[in-house]
Tab-separated table of C-alpha atoms in Angstrom:
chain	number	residue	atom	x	y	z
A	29	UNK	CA	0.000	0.000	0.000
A	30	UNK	CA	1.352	3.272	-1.132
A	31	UNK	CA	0.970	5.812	2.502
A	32	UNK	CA	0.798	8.622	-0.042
A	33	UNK	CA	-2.447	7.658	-1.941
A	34	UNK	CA	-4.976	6.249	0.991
A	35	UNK	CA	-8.377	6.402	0.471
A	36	UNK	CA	-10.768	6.009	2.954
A	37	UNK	CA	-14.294	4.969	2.342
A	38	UNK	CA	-17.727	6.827	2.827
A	39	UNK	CA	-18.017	5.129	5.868
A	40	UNK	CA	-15.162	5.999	7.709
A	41	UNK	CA	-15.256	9.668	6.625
A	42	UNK	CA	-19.053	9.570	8.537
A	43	UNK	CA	-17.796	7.711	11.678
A	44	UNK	CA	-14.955	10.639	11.647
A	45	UNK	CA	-17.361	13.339	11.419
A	46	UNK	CA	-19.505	12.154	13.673
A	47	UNK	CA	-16.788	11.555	16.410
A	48	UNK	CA	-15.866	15.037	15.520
A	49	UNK	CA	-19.594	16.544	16.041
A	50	UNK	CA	-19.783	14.538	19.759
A	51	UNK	CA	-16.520	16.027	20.624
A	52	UNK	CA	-18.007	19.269	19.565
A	53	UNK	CA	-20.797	19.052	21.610
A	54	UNK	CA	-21.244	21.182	24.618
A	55	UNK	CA	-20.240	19.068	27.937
A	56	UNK	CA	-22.889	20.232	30.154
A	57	UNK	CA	-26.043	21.286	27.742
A	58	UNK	CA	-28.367	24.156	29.109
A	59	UNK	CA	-31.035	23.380	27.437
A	60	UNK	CA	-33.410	27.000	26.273
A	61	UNK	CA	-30.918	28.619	28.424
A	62	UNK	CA	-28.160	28.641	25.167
A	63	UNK	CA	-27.547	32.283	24.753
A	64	UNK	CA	-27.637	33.448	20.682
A	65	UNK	CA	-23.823	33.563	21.266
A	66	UNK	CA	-23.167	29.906	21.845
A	67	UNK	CA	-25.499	29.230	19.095
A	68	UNK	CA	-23.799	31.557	16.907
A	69	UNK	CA	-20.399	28.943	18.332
A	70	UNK	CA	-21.687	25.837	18.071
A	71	UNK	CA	-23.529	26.833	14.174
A	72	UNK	CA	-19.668	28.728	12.656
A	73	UNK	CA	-18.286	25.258	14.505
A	74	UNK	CA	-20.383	22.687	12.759
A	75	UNK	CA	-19.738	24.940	9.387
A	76	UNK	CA	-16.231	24.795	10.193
A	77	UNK	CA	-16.279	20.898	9.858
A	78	UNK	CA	-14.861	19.543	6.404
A	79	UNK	CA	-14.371	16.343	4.496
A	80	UNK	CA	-10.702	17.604	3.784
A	81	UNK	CA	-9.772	18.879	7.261
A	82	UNK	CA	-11.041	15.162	8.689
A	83	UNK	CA	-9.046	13.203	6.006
A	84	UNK	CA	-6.033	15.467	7.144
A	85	UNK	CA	-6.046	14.537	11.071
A	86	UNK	CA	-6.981	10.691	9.805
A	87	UNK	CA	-3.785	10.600	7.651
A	88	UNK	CA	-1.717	12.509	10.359
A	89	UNK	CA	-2.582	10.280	13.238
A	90	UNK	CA	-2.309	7.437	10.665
A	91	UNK	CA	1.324	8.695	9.030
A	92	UNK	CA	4.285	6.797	9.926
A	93	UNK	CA	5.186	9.654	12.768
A	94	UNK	CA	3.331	7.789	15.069
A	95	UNK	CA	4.552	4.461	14.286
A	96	UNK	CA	1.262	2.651	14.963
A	97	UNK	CA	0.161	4.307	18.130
A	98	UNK	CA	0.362	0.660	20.178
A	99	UNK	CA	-1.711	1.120	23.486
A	100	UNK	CA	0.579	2.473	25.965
A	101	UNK	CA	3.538	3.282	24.194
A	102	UNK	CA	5.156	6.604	23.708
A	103	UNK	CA	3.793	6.885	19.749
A	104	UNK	CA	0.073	6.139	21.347
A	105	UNK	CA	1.203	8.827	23.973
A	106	UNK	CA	2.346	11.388	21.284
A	107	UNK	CA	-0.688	10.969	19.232
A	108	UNK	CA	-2.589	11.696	22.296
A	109	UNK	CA	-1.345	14.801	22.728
A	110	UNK	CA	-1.543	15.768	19.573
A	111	UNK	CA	-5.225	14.938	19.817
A	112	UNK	CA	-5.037	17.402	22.936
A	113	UNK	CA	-3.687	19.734	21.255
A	114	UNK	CA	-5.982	20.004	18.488
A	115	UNK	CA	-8.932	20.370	20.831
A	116	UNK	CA	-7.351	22.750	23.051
A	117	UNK	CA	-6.566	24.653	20.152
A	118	UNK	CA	-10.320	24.341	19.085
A	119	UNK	CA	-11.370	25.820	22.048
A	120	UNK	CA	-12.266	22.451	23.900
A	121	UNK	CA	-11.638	22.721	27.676
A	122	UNK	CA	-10.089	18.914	28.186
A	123	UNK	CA	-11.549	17.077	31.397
A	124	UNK	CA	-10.001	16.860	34.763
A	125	UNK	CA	-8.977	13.232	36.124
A	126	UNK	CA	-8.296	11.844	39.851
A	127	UNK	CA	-4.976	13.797	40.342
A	128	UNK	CA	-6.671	17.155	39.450
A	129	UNK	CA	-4.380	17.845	36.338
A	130	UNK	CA	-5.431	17.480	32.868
A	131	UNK	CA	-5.450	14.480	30.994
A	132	UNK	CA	-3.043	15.090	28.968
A	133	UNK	CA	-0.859	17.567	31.028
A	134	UNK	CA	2.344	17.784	28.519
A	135	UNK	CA	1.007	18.702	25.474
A	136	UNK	CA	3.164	20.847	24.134
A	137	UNK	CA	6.445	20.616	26.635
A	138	UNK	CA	8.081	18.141	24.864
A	139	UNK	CA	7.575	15.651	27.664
A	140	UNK	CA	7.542	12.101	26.757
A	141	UNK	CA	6.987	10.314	30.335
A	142	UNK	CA	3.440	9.022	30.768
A	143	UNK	CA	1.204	10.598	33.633
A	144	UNK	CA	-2.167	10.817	34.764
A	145	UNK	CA	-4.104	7.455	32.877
A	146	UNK	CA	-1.167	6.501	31.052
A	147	UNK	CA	1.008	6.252	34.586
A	148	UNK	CA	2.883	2.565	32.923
A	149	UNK	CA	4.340	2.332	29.598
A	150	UNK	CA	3.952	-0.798	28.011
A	151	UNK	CA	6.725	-2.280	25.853
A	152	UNK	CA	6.735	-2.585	22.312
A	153	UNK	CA	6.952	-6.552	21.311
A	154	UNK	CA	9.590	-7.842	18.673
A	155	UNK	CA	8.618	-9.534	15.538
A	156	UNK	CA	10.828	-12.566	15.336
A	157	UNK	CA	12.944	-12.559	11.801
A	158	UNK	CA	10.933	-13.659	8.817
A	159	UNK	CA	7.628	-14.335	10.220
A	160	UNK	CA	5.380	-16.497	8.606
A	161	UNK	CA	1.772	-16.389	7.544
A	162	UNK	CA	-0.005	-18.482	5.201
A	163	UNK	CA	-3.489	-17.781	3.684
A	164	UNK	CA	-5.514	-20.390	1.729
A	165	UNK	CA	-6.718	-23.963	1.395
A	166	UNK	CA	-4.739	-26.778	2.920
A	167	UNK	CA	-3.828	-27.509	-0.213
A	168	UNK	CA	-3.082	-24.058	-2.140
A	169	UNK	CA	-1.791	-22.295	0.435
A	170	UNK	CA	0.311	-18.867	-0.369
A	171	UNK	CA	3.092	-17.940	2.147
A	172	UNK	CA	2.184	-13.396	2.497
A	173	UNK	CA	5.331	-11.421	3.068
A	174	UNK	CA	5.521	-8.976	5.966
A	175	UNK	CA	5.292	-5.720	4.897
A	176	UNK	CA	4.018	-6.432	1.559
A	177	UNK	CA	0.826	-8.500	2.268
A	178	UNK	CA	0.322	-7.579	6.023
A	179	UNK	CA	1.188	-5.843	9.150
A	180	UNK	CA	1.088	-7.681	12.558
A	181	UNK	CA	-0.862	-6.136	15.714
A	182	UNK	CA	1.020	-6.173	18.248
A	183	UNK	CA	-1.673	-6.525	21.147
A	184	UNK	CA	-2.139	-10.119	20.719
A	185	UNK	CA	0.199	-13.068	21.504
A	186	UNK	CA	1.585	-15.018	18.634
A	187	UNK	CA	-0.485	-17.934	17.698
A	188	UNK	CA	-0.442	-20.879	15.512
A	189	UNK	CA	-3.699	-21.832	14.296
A	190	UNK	CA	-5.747	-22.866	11.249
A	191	UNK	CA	-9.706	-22.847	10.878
A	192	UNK	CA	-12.149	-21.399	8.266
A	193	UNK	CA	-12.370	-17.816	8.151
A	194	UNK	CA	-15.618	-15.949	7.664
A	195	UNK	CA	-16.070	-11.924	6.978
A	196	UNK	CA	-18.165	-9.883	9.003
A	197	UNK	CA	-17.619	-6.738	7.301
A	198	UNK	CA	-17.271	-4.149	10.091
A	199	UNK	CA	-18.095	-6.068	12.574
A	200	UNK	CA	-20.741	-3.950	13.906
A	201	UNK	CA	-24.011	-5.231	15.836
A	202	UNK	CA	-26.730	-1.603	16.282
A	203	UNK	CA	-30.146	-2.756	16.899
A	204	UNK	CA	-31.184	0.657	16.910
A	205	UNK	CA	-30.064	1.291	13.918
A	206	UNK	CA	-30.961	-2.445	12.561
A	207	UNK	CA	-27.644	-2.945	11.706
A	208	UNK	CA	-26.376	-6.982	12.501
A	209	UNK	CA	-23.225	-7.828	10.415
A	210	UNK	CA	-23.240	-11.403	12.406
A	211	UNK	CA	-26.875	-11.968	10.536
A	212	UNK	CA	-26.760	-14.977	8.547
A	213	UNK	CA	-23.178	-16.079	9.866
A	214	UNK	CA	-22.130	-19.080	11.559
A	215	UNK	CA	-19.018	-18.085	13.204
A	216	UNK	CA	-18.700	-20.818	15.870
A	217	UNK	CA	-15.365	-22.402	15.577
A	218	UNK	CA	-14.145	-19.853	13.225
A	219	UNK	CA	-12.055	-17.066	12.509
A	220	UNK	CA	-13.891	-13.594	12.124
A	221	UNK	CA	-12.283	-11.407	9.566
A	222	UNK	CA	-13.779	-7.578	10.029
């Protein structure tokens, strides 16, 4: 995959800009109280929003400056505070946690030591030389080449296994919305692809 030509699909570009429009939203709502001024805010806010400006902080969090952004690591600690940054320089007041300091109290200092929720770093695993993953029938099977075919997560253990593998699409179960990508699948015994 060529980092310099990404697409994204409809889909994601919604979930973005609806992520976007929650963190947007006012934390404690007054209701008929809103003065015309906060209207006048939240309306030059939502206007603000674009297709372009999302796809920028997608491909920026996504870019190879942030080296994955593994849970707990200082990349995923970096990207948070660029995150912080953003809103703070939005306007967004960030929340408060148990030690009375901000979340993210560093943004901007340069500081690379984990405090507040992120008080343990968690090292980054190895991948073992020339890894191996096959895809396909017992019988056809095609050896994919790291970097090339696939990219290992690093929050699970290494495992060797071998089962039929069904795809779920996203993944995503919303009876409100009467969404069900597990309709129609038998996935017991299987591996879910999503």
């Amino acid at each position: 995959m060529n980092d310099s030509t990404r697409s994204y699909s409809p889909s994601v570009v919604v979930i973005i800009l609806l992520g976007i429009i929650l963190a947007l939203l006012p934390m404690g709502s007054r209701g008929d109280a809103q003065s015309e001024e906060d209207q006048r805010a939240w309306v030059g806010a939502l206007d603000s929003l674009s297709s372009e400006r999302m796809l920028t902080d997608v491909r920026t969090l996504s870019s190879p400056v942030f080296n994955g952004r593994q849970a707990g690591s200082a990349d995923d600690l970096r990207s948070a505070q660029w995150v912080a940054q953003e809103l703070t320089s939005a306007g967004i007041q960030l929340p408060l946690i148990d030690n009375k300091g901000i979340a993210f109290p560093s943004t901007g200092a340069g500081k690379e030591e984990p405090v507040g929720i992120m008080a343990s770093m968690v090292s980054t695993p190895l991948i073992e030389p020339d890894p191996i993953v096959r895809t396909g029938a017992a019988d056809q099977l095609v050896t994919a080449q790291l970097g090339k075919d696939y990219l290992p997560v690093f929050d699970s253990p290494s495992a060797d296994l071998q089962g039929q593998v069904v795809f779920v699409g996203y993944g995503i179960v919303d009876p409100a919305q009467g969404i069900d990508d597990y309709a129609g699948v038998d996935v017991k015994n299987r591996i879910v692809l999503f």
